[in-house]
Short mmCIF file of C-alpha atoms in Angstrom, two decimals:
data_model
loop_
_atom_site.label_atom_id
_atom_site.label_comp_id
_atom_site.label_asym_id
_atom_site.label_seq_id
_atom_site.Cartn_x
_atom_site.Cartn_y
_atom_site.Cartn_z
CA UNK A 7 -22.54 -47.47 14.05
CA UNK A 8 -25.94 -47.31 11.94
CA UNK A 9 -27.18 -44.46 14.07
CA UNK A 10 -23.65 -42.18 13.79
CA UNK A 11 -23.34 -43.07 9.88
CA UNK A 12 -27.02 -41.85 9.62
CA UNK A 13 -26.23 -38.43 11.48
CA UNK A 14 -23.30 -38.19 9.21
CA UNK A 15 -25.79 -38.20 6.02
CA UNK A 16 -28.46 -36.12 7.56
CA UNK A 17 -25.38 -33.20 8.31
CA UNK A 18 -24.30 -33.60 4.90
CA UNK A 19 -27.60 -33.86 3.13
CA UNK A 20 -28.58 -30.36 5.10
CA UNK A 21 -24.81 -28.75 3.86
CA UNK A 22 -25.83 -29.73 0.25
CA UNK A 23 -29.39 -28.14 0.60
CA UNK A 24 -28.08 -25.24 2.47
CA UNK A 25 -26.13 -24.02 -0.06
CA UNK A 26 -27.40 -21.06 -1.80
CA UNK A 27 -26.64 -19.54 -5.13
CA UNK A 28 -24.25 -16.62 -4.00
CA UNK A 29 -22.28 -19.73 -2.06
CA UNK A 30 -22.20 -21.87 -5.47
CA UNK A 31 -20.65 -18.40 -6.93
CA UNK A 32 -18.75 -17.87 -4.61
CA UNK A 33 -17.16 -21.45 -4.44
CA UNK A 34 -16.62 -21.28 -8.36
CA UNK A 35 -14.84 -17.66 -8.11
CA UNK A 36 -11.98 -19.20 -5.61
CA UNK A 37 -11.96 -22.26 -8.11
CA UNK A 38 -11.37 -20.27 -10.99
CA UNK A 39 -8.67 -18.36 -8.87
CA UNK A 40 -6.57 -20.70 -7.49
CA UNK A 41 -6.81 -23.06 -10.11
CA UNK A 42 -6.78 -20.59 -13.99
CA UNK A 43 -5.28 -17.74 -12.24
CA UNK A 44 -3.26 -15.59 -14.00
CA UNK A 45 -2.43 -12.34 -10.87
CA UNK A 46 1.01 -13.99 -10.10
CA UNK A 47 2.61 -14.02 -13.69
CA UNK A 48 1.54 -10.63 -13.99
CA UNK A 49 2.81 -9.90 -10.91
CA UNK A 50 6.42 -11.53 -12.02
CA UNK A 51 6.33 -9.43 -15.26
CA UNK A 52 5.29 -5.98 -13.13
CA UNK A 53 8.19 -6.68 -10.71
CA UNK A 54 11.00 -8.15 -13.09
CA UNK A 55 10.87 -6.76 -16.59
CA UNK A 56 9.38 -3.15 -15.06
CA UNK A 57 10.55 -2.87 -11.89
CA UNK A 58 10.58 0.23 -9.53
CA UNK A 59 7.70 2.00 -10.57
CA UNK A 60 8.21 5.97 -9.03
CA UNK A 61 5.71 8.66 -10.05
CA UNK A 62 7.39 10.14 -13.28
CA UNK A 63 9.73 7.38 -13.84
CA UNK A 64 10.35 6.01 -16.83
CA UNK A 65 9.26 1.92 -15.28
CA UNK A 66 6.02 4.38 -14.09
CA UNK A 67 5.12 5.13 -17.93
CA UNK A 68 6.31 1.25 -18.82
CA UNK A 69 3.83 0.18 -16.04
CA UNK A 70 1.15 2.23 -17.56
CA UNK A 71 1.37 0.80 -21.08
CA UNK A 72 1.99 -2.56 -19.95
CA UNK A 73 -1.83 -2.53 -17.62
CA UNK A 74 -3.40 -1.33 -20.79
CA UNK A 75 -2.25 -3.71 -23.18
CA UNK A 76 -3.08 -6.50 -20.14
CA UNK A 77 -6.83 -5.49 -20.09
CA UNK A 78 -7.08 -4.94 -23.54
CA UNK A 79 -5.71 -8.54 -24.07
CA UNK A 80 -8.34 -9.89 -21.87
CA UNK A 81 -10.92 -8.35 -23.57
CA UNK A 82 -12.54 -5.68 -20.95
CA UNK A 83 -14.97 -3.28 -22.98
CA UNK A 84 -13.15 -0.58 -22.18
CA UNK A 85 -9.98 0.53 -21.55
CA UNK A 86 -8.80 4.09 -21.14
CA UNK A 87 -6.46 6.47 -19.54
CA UNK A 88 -6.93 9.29 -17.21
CA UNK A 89 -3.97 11.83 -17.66
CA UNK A 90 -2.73 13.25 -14.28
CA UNK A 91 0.24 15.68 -13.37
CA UNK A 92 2.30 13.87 -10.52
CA UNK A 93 5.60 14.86 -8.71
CA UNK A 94 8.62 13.56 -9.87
CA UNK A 95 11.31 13.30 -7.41
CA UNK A 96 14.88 12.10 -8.15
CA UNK A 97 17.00 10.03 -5.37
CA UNK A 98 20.15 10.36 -7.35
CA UNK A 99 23.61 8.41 -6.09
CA UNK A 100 23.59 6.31 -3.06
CA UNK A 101 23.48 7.52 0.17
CA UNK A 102 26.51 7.47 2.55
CA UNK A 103 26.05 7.88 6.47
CA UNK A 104 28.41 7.55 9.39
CA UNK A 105 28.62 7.91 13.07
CA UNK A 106 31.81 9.13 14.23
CA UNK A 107 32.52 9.24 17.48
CA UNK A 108 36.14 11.06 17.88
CA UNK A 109 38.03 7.77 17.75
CA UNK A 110 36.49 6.24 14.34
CA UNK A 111 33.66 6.21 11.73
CA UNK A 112 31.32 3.60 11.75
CA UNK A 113 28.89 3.15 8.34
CA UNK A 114 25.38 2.94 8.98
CA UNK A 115 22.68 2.19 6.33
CA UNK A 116 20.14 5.24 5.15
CA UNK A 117 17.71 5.84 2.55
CA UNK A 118 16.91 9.87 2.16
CA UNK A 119 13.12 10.03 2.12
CA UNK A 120 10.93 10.88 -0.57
CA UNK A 121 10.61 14.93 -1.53
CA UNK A 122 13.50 15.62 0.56
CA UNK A 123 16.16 17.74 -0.41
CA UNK A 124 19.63 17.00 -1.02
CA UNK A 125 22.55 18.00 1.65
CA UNK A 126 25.22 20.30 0.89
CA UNK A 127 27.36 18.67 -1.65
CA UNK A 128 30.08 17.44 0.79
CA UNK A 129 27.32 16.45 3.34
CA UNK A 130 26.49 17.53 6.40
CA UNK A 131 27.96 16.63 9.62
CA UNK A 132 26.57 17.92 13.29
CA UNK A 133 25.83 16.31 17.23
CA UNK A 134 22.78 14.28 17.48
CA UNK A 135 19.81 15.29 19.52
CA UNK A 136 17.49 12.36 20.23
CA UNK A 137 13.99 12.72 20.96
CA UNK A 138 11.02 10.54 20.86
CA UNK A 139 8.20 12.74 20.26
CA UNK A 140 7.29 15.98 18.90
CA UNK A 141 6.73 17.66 22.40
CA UNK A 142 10.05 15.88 23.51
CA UNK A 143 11.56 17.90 20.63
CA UNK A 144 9.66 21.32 21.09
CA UNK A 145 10.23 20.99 25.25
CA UNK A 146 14.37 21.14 24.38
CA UNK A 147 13.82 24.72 22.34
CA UNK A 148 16.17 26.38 20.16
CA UNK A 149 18.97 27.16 22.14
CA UNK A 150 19.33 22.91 22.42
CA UNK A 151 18.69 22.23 18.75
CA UNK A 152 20.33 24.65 16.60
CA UNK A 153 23.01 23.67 14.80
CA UNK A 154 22.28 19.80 15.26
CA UNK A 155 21.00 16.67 13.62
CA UNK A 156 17.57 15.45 15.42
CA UNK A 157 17.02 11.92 15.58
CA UNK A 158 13.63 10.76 15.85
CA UNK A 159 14.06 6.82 17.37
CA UNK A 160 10.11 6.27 18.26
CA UNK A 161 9.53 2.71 17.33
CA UNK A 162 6.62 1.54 16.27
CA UNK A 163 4.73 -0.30 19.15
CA UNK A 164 5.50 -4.30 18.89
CA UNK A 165 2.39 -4.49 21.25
CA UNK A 166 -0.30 -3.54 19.23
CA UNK A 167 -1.81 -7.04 17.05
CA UNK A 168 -2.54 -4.86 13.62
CA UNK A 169 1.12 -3.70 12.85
CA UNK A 170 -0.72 -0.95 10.82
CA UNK A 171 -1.63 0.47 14.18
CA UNK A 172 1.63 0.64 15.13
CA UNK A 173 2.58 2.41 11.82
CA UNK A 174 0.14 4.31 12.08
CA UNK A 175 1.47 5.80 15.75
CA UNK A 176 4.79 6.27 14.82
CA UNK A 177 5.05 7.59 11.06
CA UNK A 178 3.96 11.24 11.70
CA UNK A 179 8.48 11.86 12.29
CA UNK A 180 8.56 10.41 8.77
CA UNK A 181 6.00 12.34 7.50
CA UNK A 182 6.95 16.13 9.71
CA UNK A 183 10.15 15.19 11.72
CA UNK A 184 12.00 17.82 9.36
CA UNK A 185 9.70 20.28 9.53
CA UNK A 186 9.21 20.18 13.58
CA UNK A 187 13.28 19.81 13.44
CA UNK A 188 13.85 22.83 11.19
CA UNK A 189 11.52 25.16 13.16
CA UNK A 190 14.16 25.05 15.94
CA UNK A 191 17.08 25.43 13.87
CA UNK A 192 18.43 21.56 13.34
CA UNK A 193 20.44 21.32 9.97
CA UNK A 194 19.31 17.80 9.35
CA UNK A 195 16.86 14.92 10.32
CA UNK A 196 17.39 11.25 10.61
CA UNK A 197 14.46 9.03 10.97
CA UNK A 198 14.25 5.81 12.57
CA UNK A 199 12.49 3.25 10.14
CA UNK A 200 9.30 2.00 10.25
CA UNK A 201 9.51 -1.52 10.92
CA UNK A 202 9.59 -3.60 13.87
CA UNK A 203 12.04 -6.16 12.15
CA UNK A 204 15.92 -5.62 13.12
CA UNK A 205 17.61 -5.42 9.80
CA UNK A 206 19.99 -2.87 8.13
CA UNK A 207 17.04 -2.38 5.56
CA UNK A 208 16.53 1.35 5.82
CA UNK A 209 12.56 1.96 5.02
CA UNK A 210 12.21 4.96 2.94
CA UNK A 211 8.78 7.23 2.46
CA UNK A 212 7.66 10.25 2.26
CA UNK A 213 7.99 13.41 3.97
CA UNK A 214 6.20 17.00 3.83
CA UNK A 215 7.79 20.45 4.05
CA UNK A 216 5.52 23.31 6.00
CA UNK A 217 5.48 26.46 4.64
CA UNK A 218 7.59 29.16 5.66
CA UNK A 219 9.95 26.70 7.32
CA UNK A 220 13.81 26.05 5.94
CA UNK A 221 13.87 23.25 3.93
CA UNK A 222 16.20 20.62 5.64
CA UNK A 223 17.78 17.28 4.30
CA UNK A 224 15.82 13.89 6.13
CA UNK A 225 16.63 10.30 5.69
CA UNK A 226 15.43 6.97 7.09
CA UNK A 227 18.06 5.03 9.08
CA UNK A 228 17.97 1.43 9.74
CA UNK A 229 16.72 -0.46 12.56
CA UNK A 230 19.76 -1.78 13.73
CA UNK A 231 21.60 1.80 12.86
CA UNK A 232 19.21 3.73 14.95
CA UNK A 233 19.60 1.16 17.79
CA UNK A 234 22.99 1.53 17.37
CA UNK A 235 23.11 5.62 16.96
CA UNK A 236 21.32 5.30 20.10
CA UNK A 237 23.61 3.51 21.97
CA UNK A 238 26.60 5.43 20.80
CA UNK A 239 24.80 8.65 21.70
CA UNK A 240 24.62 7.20 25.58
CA UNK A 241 28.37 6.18 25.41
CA UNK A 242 29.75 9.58 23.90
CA UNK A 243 26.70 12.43 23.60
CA UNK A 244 29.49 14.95 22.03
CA UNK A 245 29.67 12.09 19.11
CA UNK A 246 28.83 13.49 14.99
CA UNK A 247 26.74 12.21 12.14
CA UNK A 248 27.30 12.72 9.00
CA UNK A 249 25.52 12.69 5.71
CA UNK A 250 25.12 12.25 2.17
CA UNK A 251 22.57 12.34 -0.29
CA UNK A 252 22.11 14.00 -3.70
CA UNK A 253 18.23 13.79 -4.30
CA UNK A 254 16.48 16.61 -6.06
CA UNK A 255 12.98 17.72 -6.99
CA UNK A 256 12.12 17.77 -10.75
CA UNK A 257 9.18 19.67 -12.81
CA UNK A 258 6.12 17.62 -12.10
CA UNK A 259 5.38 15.21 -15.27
CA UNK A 260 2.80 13.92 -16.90
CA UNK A 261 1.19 10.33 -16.20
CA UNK A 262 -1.66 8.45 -16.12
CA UNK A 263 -4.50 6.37 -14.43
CA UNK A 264 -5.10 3.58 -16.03
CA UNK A 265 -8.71 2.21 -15.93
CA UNK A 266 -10.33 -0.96 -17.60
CA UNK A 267 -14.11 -1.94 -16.98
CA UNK A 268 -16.83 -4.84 -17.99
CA UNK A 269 -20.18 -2.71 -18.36
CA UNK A 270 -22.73 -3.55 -16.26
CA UNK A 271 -26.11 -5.15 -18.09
CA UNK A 272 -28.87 -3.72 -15.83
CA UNK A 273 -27.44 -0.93 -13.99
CA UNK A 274 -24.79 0.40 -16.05
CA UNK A 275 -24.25 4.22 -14.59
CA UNK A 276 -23.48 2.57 -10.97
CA UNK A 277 -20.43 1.89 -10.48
CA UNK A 278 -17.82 -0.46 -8.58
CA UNK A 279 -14.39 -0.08 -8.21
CA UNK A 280 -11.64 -2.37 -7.62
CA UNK A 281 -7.86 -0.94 -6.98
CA UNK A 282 -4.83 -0.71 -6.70
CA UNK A 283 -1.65 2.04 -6.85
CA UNK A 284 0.36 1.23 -9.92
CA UNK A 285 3.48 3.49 -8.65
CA UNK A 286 6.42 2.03 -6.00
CA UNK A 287 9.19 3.66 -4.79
CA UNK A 288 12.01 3.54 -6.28
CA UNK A 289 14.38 1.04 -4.28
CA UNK A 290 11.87 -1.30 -4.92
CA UNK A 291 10.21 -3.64 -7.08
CA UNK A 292 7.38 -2.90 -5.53
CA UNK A 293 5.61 -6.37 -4.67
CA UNK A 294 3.54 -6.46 -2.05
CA UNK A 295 3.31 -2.37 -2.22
CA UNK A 296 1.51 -2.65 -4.44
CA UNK A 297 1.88 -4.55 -7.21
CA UNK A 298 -0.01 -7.25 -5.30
CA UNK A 299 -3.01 -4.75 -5.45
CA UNK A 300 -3.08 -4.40 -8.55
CA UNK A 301 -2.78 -7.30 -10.39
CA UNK A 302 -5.73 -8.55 -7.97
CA UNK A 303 -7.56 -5.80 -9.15
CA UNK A 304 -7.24 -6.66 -12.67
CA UNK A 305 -7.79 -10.52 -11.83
CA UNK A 306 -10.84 -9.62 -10.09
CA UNK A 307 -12.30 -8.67 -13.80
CA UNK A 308 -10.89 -11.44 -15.46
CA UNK A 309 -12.53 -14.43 -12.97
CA UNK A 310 -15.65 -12.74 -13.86
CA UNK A 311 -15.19 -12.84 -17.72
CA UNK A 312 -13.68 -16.43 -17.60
CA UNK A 313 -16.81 -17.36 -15.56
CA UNK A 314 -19.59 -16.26 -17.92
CA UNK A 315 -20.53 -13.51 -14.73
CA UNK A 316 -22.55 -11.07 -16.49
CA UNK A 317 -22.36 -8.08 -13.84
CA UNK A 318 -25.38 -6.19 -13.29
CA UNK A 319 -23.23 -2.79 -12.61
CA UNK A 320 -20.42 -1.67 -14.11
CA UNK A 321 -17.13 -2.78 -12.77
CA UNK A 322 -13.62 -0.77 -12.71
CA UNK A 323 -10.16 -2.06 -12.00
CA UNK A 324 -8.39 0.99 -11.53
CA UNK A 325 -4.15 1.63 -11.41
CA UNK A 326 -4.25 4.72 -9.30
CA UNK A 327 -0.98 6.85 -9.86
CA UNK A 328 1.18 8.66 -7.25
CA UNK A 329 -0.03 7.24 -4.27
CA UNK A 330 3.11 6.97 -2.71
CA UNK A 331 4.22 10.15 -2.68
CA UNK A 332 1.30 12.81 -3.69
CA UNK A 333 -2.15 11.01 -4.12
CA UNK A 334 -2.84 12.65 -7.35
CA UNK A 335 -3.68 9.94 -8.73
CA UNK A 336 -6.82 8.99 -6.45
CA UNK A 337 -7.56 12.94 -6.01
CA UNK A 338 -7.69 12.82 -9.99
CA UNK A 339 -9.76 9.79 -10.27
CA UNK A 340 -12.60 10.88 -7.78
CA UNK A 341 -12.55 14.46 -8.98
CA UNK A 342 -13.47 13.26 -12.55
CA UNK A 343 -15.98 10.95 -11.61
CA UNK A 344 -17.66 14.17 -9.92
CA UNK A 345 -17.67 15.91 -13.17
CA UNK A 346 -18.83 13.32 -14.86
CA UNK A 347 -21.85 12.79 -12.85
CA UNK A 348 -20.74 9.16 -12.27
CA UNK A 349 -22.55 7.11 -9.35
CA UNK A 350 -19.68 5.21 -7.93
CA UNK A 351 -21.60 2.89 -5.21
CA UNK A 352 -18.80 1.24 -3.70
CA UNK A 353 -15.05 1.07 -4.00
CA UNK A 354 -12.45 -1.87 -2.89
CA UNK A 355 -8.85 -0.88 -2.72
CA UNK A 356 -6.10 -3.64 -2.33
CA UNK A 357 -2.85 -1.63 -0.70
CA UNK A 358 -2.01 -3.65 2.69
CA UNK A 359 0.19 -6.57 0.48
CA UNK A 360 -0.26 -9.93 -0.92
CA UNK A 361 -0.38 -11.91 2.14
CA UNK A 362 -3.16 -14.16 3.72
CA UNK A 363 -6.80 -12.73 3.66
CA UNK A 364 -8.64 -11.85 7.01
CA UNK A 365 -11.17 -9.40 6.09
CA UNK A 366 -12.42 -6.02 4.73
CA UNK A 367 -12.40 -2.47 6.69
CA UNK A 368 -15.49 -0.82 5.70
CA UNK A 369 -15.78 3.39 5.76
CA UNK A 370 -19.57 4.21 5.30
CA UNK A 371 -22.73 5.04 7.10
CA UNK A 372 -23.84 2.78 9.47
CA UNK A 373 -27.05 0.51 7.55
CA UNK A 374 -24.33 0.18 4.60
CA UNK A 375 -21.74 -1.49 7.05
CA UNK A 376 -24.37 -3.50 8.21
CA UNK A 377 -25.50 -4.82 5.06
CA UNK A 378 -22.19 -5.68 3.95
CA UNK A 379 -21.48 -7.10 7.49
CA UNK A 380 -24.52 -9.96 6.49
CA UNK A 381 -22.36 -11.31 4.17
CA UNK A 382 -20.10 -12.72 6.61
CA UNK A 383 -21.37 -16.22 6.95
CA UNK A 384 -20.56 -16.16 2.66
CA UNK A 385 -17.44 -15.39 3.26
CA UNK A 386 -16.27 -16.58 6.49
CA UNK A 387 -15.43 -20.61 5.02
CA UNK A 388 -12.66 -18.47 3.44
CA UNK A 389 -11.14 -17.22 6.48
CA UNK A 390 -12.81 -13.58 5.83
CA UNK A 391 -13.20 -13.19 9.32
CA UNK A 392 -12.42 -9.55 10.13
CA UNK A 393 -15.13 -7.77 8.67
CA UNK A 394 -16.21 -4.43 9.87
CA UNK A 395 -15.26 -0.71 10.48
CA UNK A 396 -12.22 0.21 9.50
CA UNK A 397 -9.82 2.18 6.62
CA UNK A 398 -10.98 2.04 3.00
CA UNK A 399 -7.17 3.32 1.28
CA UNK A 400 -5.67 5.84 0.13
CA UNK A 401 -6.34 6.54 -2.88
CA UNK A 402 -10.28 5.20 -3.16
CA UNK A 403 -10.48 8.11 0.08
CA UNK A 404 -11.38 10.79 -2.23
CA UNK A 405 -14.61 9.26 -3.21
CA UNK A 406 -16.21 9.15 0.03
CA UNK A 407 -16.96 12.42 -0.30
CA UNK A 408 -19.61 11.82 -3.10
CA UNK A 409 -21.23 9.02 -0.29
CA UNK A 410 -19.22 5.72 -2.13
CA UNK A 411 -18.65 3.00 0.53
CA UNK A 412 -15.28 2.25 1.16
CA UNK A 413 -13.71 -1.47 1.69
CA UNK A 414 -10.18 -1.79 2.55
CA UNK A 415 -8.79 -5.74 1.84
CA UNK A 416 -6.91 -6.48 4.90
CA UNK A 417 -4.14 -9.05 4.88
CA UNK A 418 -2.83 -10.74 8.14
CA UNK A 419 -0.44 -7.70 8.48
CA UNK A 420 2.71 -9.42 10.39
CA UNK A 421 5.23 -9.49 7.89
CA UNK A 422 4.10 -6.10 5.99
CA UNK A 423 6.53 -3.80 7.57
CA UNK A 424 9.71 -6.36 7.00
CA UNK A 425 9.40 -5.18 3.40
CA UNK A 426 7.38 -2.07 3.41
CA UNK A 427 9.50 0.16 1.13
CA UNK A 428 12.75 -1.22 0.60
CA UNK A 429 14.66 -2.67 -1.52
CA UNK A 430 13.59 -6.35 -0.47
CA UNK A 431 10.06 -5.80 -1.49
CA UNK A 432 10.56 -8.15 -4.43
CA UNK A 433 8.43 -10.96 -6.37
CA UNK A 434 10.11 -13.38 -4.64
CA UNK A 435 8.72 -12.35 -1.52
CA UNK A 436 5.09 -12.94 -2.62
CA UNK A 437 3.55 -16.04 -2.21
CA UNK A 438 1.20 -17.05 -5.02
CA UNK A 439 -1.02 -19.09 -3.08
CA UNK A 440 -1.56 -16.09 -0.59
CA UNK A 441 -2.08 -13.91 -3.88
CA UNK A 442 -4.56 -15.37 -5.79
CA UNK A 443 -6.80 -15.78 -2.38
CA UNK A 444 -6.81 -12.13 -1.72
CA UNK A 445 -7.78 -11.66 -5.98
CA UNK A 446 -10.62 -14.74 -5.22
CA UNK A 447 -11.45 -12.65 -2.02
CA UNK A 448 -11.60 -9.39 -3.37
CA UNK A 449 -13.47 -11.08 -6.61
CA UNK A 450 -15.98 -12.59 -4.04
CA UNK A 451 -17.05 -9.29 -2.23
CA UNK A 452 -17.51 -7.30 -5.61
CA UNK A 453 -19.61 -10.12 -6.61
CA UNK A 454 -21.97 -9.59 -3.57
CA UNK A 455 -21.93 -5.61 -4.21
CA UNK A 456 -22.59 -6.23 -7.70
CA UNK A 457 -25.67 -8.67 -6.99
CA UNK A 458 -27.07 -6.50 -3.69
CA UNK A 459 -25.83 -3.18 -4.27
CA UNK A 460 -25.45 -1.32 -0.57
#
C-alpha cells in the first residue's frame, strides 16, 4: 500500500511540475468561461428580442446596433463599422405545395430558396421528373424535361462520419438545380433538403441563377415530402405538383460589418481575427447558424479583458454580414484590410454551430499547420482532438489570399443539419454548456496565436 500511495505522489508531483505557463492560461481561460461567461445571454437576447437576422432586414440592422453597443459596453478600444452593400431578398407569404395525383391533393411542406424568384401568381403546376444528379438530368435532354418540374432527391450520404461531407456532396442541386433544370426547359425546381433527419422541416438556402438562362422558381421540400413525392412518382409517374411562392428580389441595401478589437501592446499592426456571420435566414432565429459564432467571437475578447490578458497583437471579433446569401460581407472585410495595408496573421471563424468542441481545420502552408498542430497536447485535455487540415469558413476565405492562416472551429457535427436553416434553429436548441466551451476553445487557440504568432 506504501509503495502504490508513493507512485500516486510521484505522478502527481510530476503533473504539478509539468505544467507550463500557456497550460496555467489556458486552464484559467475555460475557468473564466464556464464559470463568468456571458456568450449564452447574449445569445438569448440575439435570438429572442432580434430574431431572424436576413441581409437587409430590419432584425439585420437591429443586430448590428445591438453588437456595437455589446462591445462598447465591455469596454473594447475600439469599435467601428464597416459599411457594405448586401442583397436583400424578400420571401413574402407562405409557401403552399401539393402533390396531386388525379384522385386527390396531398400538402407537402416547402420553403422557396433564397434569391429565387416567385411563381406565376396562381402557381405553377406540371409532371415531375426525378433525377439524382446533374448528368442524370442532362442524359434525359429536352425533349424529356420541357414543360416539367425536376426534382432533385440526392440525399446527403448518412455514411460519411463529418455530416459536412455529406453536405458538402449533395448541396450543388441547391445551389444550380434551377439553372441545370432551366437549360432544358423545366418550368420549376424542387429540391430535396439537406438533412439526413426525417422531418417535415423544409431546409431553405441559397441558390444561383447562370447567365443567359430563364430564371425559374426553386424551393426546398421536406425530407419526408421528397420521400414521399418519390414514392408517389413510382405509384402514378403521370401525377402533378404544384406550387406557390411569392418571393421577390429587392434593390440591394445598405449594412454593415461590425468590428470591435483590444490593441495589441507589442505588435499592434498584426492582426488576429475571431468571427462570426451576424446575418440568418429568415425562418430562423438563427442559433446555432450563427449566432453561436458570434457571440463566441465576442466572448473570446471579453475572457481576455476579464483576465488581465494583455495581448501582444491586436485582436478582432468580427460580425461578418451576408454570409448566407452573398458573402459581401467577408469579401468587404478582406478587401479593406488590403487597402489598408493591414497584416492579418491569422483568422478563426466560428460557423459549424454551438455544439461540443473537437478541433480546428487549418487552411495554410504547410510549416504554419505544423506549428499550430504542436499545440495539441495544450489543448487536447479539452477534447480538441481534431486538429489539422481542413476548411477555414466562409467568410474569413477572402483573406487567404493576402497569406492569413485560416482555422475553422469544428463542432461534433451530428446534429447540425437537424436545424441547419429552418425554422427550429432556435435558442432553445443551444446548449450553454456546449457554448461557452467552443468560446473557452476558440479563446484558448487565439491565446496561443497571440503568444507564438505562426
Amino acid at each position: 500500500m506504501k509503495r502504490t500511495t508513493t507512485f500516486l505522489l510521484s505522478l502527481l508531483t510530476g503533473s504539478v511540475l509539468a505544467q507550463t505557463p500557456d497550460s496555467v492560461a489556458i486552464r484559467t481561460i475555460y475557468d473564466e468561461a464556464l464559470s463568468h461567461g456571458k456568450s449564452y445571454d447574449w445569445l438569448r437576447h440575439l435570438t429572442k428580442q432580434i430574431g431572424p437576422r436576413l441581409s437587409g432586414s430590419d432584425g439585420a440592422q437591429k443586430a448590428v446596433d445591438w453588437t456595437k453597443q455589446i462591445m462598447e459596453k465591455e469596454g473594447f478600444d475600439r469599435v467601428f463599422l464597416q459599411e457594405v452593400m448586401v442583397p436583400h431578398w424578400v420571401r413574402g407569404a407562405k409557401e403552399e405545395a401539393y402533390i396531386h395525383n388525379g384522385k386527390q391533393k396531398v400538402t407537402v411542406p416547402i420553403a422557396a430558396l433564397g434569391g429565387s424568384v416567385a411563381t406565376a401568381p396562381k402557381g405553377v403546376e406540371a409532371q415531375v421528373i426525378e433525377v439524382k444528379s446533374f448528368p442524370e438530368l442532362r442524359a434525359l435532354g429536352a425533349a424529356k424535361v420541357k414543360g416539367k418540374i425536376v426534382f432533385f432527391n440526392r440525399p446527403m450520404d448518412p455514411t460519411k462520419l463529418n455530416t459536412f461531407d455529406a453536405y458538402g456532396g449533395a448541396v450543388d442541386q441547391r445551389a444550380n438545380g434551377a439553372t441545370e433544370a432551366a437549360k432544358l426547359g423545366a418550368v420549376g425546381a424542387i429540391i430535396r433538403s439537406m438533412s439526413n433527419r426525417h422531418d417535415d422541416q423544409p431546409h431553405t438556402g441559397g441558390t444561383r441563377y447562370g447567365t443567359g438562362v430563364p430564371l425559374i422558381p426553386t424551393a426546398a421540400i421536406s425530407t419526408n415530402g421528397a420521400d414521399l413525392l418519390s414514392k408517389s412518382l413510382t405509384e402514378n409517374p403521370s401525377l402533378t405538383f404544384y406550387f406557390k411562392q411569392n418571393c421577390e428580389t429587392l434593390p440591394d441595401a445598405k449594412s454593415y460589418n461590425v468590428v470591435g478589437e483590444i490593441r495589441g501592446s507589442e505588435k499592434p499592426d498584426e492582426i488576429i481575427v475571431i468571427g462570426g456571420h451576424l446575418d440568418s435566414w429568415d425562418l430562423a432565429e438563427g442559433a446555432h447558424d450563427d449566432g453561436s459564432g458570434c457571440v463566441q467571437s465576442i466572448e473570446v475578447l471579453r475572457i481576455m479583458k476579464a483576465l488581465g490578458i494583455k495581448p501582444k497583437r491586436t485582436l478582432r471579433a468580427v460580425m461578418f454580414m451576408n454570409e448566407e446569401n452573398g458573402l459581401r460581407g467577408g469579401i468587404k472585410y478582406a478587401d479593406l484590410a488590403k487597402q489598408n495595408n493591414e497584416k492579418t496573421i491569422a483568422a478563426i471563424e466560428s460557423d459549424e454551430g454551438g455544439f461540443t468542441p473537437r478541433g480546428f481545420g487549418i487552411v495554410g502552408k504547410p510549416e504554419e499547420r505544423a506549428k499550430a498542430m504542436r499545440w495539441a497536447p495544450l489543448l487536447a485535455p479539452y477534447g480538441l482532438t481534431d486538429i489539422g487540415p481542413g476548411s477555414g469558413g466562409a467568410d474569413i476565405g477572402p483573406l487567404a489570399q493576402t497569406g492569413t492562416v485560416l482555422f475553422g472551429f469544428k463542432p461534433d457535427s451530428q446534429r447540425y443539419f437537424d436545424y441547419h436553416h429552418t425554422p427550429v434553429d432556435r435558442f432553445e436548441a443551444v446548449s450553454q454548456r456546449e457554448l461557452e466551451l467552443g468560446a473557452a476553445s476558440m479563446a484558448a487557440l487565439t491565446y496561443l496565436l497571440d503568444q507564438y504568432g505562426l
